[in-house]
CSV table of C-alpha atoms in Angstrom, one decimal:
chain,number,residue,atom,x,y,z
A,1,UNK,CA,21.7,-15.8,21.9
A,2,UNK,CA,21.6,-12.7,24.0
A,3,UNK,CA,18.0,-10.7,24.0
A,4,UNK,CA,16.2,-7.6,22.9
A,5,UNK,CA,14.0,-6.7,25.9
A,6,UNK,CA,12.5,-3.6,24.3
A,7,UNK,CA,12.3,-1.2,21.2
A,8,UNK,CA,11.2,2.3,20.9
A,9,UNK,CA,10.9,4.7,18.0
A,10,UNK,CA,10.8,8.0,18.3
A,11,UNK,CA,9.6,10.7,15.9
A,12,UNK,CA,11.3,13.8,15.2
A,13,UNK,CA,9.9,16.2,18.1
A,14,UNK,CA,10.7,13.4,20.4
A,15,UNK,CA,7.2,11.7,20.6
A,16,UNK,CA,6.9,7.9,20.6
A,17,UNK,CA,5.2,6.6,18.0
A,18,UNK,CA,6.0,2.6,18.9
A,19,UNK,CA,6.8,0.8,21.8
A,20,UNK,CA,7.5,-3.0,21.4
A,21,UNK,CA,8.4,-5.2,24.3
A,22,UNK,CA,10.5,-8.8,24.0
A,23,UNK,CA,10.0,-10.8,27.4
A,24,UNK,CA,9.6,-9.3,31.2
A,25,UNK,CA,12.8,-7.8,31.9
A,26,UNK,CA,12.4,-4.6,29.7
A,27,UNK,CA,8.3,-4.2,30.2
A,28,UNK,CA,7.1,-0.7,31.1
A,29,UNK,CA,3.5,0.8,31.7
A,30,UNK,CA,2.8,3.7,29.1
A,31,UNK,CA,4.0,6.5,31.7
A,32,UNK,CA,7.3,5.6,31.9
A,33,UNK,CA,8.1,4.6,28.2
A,34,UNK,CA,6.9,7.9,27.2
A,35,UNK,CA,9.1,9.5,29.6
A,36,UNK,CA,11.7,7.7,28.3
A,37,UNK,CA,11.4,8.2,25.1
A,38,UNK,CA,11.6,11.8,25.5
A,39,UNK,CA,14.2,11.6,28.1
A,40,UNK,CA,16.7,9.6,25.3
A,41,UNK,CA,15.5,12.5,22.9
A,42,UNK,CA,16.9,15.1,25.0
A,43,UNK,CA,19.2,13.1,26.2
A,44,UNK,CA,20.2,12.6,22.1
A,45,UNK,CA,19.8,15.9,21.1
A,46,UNK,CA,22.3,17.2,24.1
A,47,UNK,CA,25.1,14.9,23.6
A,48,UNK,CA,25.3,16.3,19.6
A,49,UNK,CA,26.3,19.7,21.5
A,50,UNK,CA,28.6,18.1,24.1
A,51,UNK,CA,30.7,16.3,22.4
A,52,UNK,CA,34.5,16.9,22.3
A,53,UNK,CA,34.9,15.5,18.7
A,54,UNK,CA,33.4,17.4,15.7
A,55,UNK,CA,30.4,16.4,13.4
A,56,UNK,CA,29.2,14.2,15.8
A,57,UNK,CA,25.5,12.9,14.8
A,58,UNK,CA,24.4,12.0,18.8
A,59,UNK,CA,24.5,8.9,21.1
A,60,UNK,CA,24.8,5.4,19.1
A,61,UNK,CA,25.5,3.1,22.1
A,62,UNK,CA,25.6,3.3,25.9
A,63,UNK,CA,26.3,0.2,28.0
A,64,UNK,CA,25.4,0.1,31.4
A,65,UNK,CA,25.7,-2.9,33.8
A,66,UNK,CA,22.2,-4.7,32.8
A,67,UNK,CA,21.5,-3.4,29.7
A,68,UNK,CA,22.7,-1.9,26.5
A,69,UNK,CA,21.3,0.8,24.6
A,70,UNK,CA,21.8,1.1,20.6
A,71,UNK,CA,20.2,4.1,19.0
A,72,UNK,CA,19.8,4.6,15.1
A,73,UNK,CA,18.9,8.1,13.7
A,74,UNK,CA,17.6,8.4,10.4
A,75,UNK,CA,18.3,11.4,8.3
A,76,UNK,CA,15.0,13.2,8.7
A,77,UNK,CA,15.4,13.1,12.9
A,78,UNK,CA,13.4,9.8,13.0
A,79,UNK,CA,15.4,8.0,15.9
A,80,UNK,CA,15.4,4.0,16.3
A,81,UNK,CA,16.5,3.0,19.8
A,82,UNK,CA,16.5,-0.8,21.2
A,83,UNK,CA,17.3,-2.0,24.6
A,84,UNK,CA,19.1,-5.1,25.0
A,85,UNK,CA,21.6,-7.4,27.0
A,86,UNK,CA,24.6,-6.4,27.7
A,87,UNK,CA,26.8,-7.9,24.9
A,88,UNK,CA,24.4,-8.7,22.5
A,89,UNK,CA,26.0,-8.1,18.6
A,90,UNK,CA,25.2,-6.6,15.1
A,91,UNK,CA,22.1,-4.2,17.2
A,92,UNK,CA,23.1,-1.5,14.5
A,93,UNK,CA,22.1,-3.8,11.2
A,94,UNK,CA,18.6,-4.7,13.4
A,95,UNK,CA,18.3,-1.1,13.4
A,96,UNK,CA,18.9,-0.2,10.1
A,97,UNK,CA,16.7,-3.5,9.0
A,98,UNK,CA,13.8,-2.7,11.2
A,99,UNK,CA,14.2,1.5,9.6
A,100,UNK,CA,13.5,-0.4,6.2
A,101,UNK,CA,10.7,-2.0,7.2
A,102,UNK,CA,9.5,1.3,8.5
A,103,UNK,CA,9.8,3.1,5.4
A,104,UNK,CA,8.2,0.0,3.4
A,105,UNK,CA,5.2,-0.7,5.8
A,106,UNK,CA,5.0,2.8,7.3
A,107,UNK,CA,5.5,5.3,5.0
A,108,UNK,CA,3.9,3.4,2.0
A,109,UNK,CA,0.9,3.4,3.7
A,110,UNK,CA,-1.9,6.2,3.1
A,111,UNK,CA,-3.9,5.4,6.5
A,112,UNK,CA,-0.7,6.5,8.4
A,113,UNK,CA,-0.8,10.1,9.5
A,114,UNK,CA,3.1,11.3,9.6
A,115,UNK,CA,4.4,11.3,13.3
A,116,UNK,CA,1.5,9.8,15.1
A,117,UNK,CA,1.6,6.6,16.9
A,118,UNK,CA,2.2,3.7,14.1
A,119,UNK,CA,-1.0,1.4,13.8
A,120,UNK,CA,0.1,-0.8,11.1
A,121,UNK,CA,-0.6,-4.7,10.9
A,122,UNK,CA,1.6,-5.4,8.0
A,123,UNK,CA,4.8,-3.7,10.3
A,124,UNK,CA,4.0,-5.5,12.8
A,125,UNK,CA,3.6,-8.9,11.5
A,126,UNK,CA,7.2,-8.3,10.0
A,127,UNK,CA,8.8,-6.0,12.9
A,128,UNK,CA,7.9,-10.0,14.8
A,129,UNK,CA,9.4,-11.9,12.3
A,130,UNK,CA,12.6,-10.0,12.1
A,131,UNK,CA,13.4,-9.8,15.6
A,132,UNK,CA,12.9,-14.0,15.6
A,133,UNK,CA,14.5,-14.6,12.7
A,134,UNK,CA,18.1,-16.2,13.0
A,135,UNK,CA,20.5,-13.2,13.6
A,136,UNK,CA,23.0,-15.3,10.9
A,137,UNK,CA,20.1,-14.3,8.6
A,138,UNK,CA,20.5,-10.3,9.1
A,139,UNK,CA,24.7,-10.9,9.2
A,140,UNK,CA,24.9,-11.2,5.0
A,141,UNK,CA,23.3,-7.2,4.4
B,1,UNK,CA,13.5,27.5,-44.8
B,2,UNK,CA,12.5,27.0,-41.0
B,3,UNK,CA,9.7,26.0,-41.8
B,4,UNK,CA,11.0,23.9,-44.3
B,5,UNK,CA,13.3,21.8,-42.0
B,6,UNK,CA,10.7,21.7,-38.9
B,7,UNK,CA,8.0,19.8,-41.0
B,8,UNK,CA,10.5,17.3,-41.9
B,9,UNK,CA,11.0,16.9,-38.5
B,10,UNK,CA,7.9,15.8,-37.5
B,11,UNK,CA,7.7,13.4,-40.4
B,12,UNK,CA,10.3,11.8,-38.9
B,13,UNK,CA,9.1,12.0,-35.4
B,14,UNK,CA,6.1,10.2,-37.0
B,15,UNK,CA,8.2,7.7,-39.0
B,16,UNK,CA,9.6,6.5,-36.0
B,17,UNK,CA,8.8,2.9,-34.9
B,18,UNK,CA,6.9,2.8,-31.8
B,19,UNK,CA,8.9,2.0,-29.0
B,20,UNK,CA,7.6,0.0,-25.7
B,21,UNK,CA,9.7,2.4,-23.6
B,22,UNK,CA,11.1,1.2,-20.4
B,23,UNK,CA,9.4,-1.8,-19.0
B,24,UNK,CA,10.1,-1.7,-15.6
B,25,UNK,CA,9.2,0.9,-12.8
B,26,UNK,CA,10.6,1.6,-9.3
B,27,UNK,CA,7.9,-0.2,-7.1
B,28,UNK,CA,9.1,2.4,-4.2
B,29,UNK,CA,8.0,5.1,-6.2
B,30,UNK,CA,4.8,3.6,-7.2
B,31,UNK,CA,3.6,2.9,-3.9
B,32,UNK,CA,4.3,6.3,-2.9
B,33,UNK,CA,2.0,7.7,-5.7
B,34,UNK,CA,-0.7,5.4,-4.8
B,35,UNK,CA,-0.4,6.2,-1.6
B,36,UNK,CA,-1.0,9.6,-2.5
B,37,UNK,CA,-3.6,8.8,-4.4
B,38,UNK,CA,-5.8,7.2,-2.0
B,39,UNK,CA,-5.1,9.6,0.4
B,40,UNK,CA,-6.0,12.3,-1.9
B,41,UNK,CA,-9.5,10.5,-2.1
B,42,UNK,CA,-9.8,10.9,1.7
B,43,UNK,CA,-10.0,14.9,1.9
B,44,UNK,CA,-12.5,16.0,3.7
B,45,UNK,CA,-13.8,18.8,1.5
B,46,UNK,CA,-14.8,16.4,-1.6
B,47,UNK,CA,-16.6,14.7,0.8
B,48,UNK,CA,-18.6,17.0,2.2
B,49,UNK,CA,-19.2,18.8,-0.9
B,50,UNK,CA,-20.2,15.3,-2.5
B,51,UNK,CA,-22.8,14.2,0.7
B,52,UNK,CA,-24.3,17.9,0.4
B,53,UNK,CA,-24.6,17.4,-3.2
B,54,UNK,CA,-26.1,13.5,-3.1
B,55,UNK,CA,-27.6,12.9,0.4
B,56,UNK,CA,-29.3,16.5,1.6
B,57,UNK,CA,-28.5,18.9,4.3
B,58,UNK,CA,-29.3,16.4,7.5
B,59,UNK,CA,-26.3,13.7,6.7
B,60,UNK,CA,-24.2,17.2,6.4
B,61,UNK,CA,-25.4,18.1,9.7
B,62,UNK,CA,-24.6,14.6,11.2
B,63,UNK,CA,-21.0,14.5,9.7
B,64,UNK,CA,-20.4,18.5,11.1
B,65,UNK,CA,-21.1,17.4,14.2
B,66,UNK,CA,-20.3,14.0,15.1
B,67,UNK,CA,-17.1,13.7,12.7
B,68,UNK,CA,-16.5,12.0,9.5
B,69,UNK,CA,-16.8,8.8,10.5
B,70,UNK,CA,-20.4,9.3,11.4
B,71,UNK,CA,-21.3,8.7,7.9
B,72,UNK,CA,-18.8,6.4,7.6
B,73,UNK,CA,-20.3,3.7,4.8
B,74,UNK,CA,-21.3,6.9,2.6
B,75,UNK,CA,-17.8,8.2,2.8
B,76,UNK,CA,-16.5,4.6,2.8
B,77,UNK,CA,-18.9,4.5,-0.5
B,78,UNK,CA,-17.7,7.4,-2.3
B,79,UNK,CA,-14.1,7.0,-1.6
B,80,UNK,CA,-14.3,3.7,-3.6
B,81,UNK,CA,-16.1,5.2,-6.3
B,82,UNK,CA,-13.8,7.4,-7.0
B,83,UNK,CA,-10.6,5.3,-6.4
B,84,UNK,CA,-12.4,2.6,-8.8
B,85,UNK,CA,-13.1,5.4,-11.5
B,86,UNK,CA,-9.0,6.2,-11.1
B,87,UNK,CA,-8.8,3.0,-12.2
B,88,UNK,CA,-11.2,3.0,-15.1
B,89,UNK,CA,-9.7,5.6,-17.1
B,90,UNK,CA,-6.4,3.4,-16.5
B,91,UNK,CA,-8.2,0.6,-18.0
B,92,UNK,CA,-9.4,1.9,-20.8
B,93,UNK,CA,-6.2,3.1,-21.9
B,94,UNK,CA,-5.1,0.1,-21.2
B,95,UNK,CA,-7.1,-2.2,-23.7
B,96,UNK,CA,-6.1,0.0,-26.5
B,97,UNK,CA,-2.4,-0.4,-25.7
B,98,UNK,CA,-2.2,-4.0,-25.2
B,99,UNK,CA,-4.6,-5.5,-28.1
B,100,UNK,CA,-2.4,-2.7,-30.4
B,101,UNK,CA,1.0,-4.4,-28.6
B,102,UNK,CA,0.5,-7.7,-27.8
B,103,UNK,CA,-2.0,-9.0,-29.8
B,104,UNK,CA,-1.6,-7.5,-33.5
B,105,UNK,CA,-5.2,-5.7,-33.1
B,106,UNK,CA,-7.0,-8.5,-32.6
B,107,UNK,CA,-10.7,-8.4,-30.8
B,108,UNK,CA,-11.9,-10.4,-28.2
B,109,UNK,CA,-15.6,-11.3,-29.1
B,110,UNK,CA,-16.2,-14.3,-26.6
B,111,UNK,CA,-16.6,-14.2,-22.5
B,112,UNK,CA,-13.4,-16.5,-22.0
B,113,UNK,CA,-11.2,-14.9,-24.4
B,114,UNK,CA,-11.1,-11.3,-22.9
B,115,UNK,CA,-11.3,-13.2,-19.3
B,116,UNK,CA,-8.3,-14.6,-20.3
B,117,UNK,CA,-6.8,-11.5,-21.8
B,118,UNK,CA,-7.1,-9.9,-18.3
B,119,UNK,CA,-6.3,-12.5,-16.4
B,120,UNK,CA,-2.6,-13.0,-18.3
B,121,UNK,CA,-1.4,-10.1,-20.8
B,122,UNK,CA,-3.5,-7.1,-18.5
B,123,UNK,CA,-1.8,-8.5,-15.3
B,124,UNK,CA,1.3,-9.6,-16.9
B,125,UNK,CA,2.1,-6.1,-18.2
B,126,UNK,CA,0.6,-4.2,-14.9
B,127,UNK,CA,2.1,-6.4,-12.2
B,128,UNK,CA,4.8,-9.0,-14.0
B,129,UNK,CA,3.1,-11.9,-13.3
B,130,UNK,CA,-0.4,-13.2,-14.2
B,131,UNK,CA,-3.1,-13.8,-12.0
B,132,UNK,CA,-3.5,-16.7,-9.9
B,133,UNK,CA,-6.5,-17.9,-10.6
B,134,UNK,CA,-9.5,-17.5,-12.6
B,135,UNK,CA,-12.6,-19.2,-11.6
B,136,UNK,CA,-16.5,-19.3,-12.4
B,137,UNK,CA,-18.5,-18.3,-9.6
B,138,UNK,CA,-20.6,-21.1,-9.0
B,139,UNK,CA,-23.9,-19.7,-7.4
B,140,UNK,CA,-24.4,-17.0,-10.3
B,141,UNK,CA,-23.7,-18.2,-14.1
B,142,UNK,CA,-22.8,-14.2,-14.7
B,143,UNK,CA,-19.9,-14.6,-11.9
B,144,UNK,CA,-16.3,-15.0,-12.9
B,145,UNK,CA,-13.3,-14.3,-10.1
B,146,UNK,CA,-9.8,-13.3,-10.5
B,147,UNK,CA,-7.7,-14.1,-7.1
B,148,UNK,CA,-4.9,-13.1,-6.0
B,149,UNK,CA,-2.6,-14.3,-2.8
B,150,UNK,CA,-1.7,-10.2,-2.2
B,151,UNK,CA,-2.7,-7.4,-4.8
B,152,UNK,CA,0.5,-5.5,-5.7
B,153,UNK,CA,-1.2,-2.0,-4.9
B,154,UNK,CA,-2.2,-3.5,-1.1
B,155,UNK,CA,1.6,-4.7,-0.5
B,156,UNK,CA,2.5,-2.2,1.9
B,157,UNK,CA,-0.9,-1.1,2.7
B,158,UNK,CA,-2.7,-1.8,6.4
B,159,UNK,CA,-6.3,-1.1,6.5
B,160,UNK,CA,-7.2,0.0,10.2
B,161,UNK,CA,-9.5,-1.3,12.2
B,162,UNK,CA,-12.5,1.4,11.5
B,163,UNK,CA,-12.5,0.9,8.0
B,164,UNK,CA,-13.1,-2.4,7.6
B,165,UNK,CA,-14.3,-2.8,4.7
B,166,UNK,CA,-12.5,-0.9,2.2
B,167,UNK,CA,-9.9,-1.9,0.0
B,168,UNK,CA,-7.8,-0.4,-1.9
B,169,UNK,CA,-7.8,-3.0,-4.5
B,170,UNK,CA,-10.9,-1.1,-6.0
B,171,UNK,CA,-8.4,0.6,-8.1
B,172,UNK,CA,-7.5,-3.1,-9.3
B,173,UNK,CA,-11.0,-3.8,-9.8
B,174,UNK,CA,-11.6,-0.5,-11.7
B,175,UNK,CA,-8.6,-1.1,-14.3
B,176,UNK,CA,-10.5,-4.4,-14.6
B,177,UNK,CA,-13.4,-2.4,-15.5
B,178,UNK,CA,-11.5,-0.5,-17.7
B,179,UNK,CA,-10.8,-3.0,-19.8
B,180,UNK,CA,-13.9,-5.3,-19.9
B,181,UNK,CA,-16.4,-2.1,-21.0
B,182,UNK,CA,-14.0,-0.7,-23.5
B,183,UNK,CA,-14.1,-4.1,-24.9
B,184,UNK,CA,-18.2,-4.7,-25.0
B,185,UNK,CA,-18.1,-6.3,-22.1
B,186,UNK,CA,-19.9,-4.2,-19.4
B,187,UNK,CA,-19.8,-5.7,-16.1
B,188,UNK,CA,-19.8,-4.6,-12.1
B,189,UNK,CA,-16.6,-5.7,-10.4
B,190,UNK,CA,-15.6,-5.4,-7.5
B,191,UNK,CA,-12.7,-6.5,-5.1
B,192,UNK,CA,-13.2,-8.6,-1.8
B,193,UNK,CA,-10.7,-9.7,1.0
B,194,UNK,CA,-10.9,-13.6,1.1
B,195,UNK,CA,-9.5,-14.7,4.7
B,196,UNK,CA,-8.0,-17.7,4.4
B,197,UNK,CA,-7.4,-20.5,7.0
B,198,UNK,CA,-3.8,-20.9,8.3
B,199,UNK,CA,-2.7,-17.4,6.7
B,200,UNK,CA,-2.9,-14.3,8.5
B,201,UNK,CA,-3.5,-11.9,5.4
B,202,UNK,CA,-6.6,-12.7,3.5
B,203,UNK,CA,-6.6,-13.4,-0.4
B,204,UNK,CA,-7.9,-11.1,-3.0
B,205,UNK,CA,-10.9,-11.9,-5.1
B,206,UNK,CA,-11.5,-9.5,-8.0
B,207,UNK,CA,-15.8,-10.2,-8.3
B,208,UNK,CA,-17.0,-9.3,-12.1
B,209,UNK,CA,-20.3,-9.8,-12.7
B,210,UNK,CA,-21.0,-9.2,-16.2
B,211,UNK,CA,-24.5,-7.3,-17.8
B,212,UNK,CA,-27.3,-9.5,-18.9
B,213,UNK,CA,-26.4,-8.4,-22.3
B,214,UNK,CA,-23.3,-10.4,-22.7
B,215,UNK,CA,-24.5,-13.4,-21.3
B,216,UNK,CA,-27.3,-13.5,-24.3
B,217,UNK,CA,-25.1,-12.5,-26.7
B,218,UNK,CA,-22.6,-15.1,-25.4
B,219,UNK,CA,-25.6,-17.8,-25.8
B,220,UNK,CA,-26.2,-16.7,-29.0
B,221,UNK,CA,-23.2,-16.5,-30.6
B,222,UNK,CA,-22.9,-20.9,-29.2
């Protein structure tokens, strides 16, 4: 099955507050994710103004030659963004899966300070398990 | 007449059977409010009002200076004491409802009865299930444990690195309280992470360590 190689989330004043990487091909030093997370968060917030069509919430996907991005945005400006092989399916119900888990292990949590980085074992240990559980398994939501 | 018709509605009121009211309760919203509430024990002014009050002007000073966490087993202290004593009042209530529900007003008057009562109605009606397991501690005869794989109230909660050793189970271990000294029982208890082999979260031991008066009584009454 095709791979994640990395996944960012981003709070709503475009600070990352997680960086997760799957395997070499997406790895990053600290630097350069941070730049890109505010990059896509400009990037995001630019595209809502450009766009032709009305009503339109921001960038969801962009394919490029190696890589694909898929971005979720929450309601509060909370933006979930995974890079991934080109062609790899149902990204968007990862997203919305992995958003749960944030509000569950995250938000529930009283050590966790709103938008700072997240430092939380128990969204971790299931952020892992997610991401290597059989996609089949995240098909029936 | 007003007056008249409003005293016959509280008769009425009063005449009404007592209802058990809805038995089930968004977990969601649950663990927001006790996240709130252990966070509420974290503000820094009760703290520094509390060291001021207990521990003099020189653990003040260290704590202004070199940040909270300077004094971090005295905060670490207090913030379970008061997290523990949320839980007290909740347990004291608690008693009173359950023996008046479940058990037709009965009294517990030995050690393994109101164990018992806590480990299966208390937990039943609290979390839905009953404890996993009650054991006797087997260094200390005053030692009895209630374990539990995850407490519900730790479910979504991660303890950071720095704090070690707190857990917010106290509040579990204050209902506990609650219930055993409303009951004649009066005991210390306390809550302890458990690491287990092979699992990556540890178990929960609730610790209760009961007063020397209820272990005589207890040999008395045979």
């Amino acid at each position: 099955m095709a791979a994640i190689y990395s996944l960012y989330i981003i709070n709503k004043s475009g600070g990352l507050i997680f960086y997760k990487d799957y395997g070499s091909a997406g790895r990053m030093d600290t630097n350069d994710t941070l730049r890109v997370a505010s990059l896509w968060h400009s990037m995001h917030a630019i595209s809502q103004q450009l766009s032709p069509v009305l009503g339109c919430a921001g960038i969801e996907l962009l394919e490029a030659d190696n890589f694909d991005l898929h971005c979720f945005q929450s309601l509060t400006g909370t933006k979930f963004f995974v890079v991934c092989e080109p062609g790899t399916l149902h990204m968007e119900n990862l997203l919305k899966y992995i958003y749960e888990l944030y509000t569950d292990y995250v938000l529930k949590n009283p050590f966790y300070e709103m938008e700072m980085p997240i430092r939380c074992e128990l969204f971790d240990i299931n952020l892992s398990q997610a991401i290597q559980k059989d996609r089949v398994a995240l098909l029936g939501r | 007449m007003i007056g008249a018709s409003k005293i016959k509605q509280y008769s009425n009121v009063l005449e009404k059977p007592l209802s058990k009211g809805k038995q089930e309760v968004s977990l969601s919203a649950f663990a927001f409010l006790f996240s709130e509430l252990v966070q509420y024990n974290q503000t820094q002014v009760d703290n520094i009002a509390e060291l001021e009050r207990r521990y003099g002007v020189i653990l003040l000073l260290q704590t202004m200076f070199l940040g909270p966490w300077a004094a971090g087993s005295e905060i670490v202290h207090n913030q379970l004491c008061r997290l523990e004593d949320a839980g007290y009042a909740v347990g004291a209530r608690c008693l009173e409802l359950l023996c008046h529900r479940e058990k037709g007003n009965r009294r517990e008057t030995r050690l393994l009865g109101i164990l018992s009562f806590v480990h299966s109605t208390v937990w039943k009606v609290l979390f839905g299930k009953v404890a996993d397991s009650l054991e006797k501690g087997t260094e200390h005869e005053d030692e009895y444990m209630i374990s539990e794989k995850e407490l519900l109230v730790n479910r979504f909660i991660s303890i950071p690195k720095d704090m070690g050793t707190f857990n917010c189970g106290a509040f579990v271990a204050g209902i506990v309280r609650g219930v055993l000294d409303s009951a004649g029982f009066p005991a210390v208890v306390t809550a302890h992470f458990v690491p287990m082999e092979g699992q990556q979260r540890p178990r929960t031991t609730i610790l209760i360590k009961f007063a020397e008066e209820v272990l005589r009584r207890e040999a008395r009454l045979g």
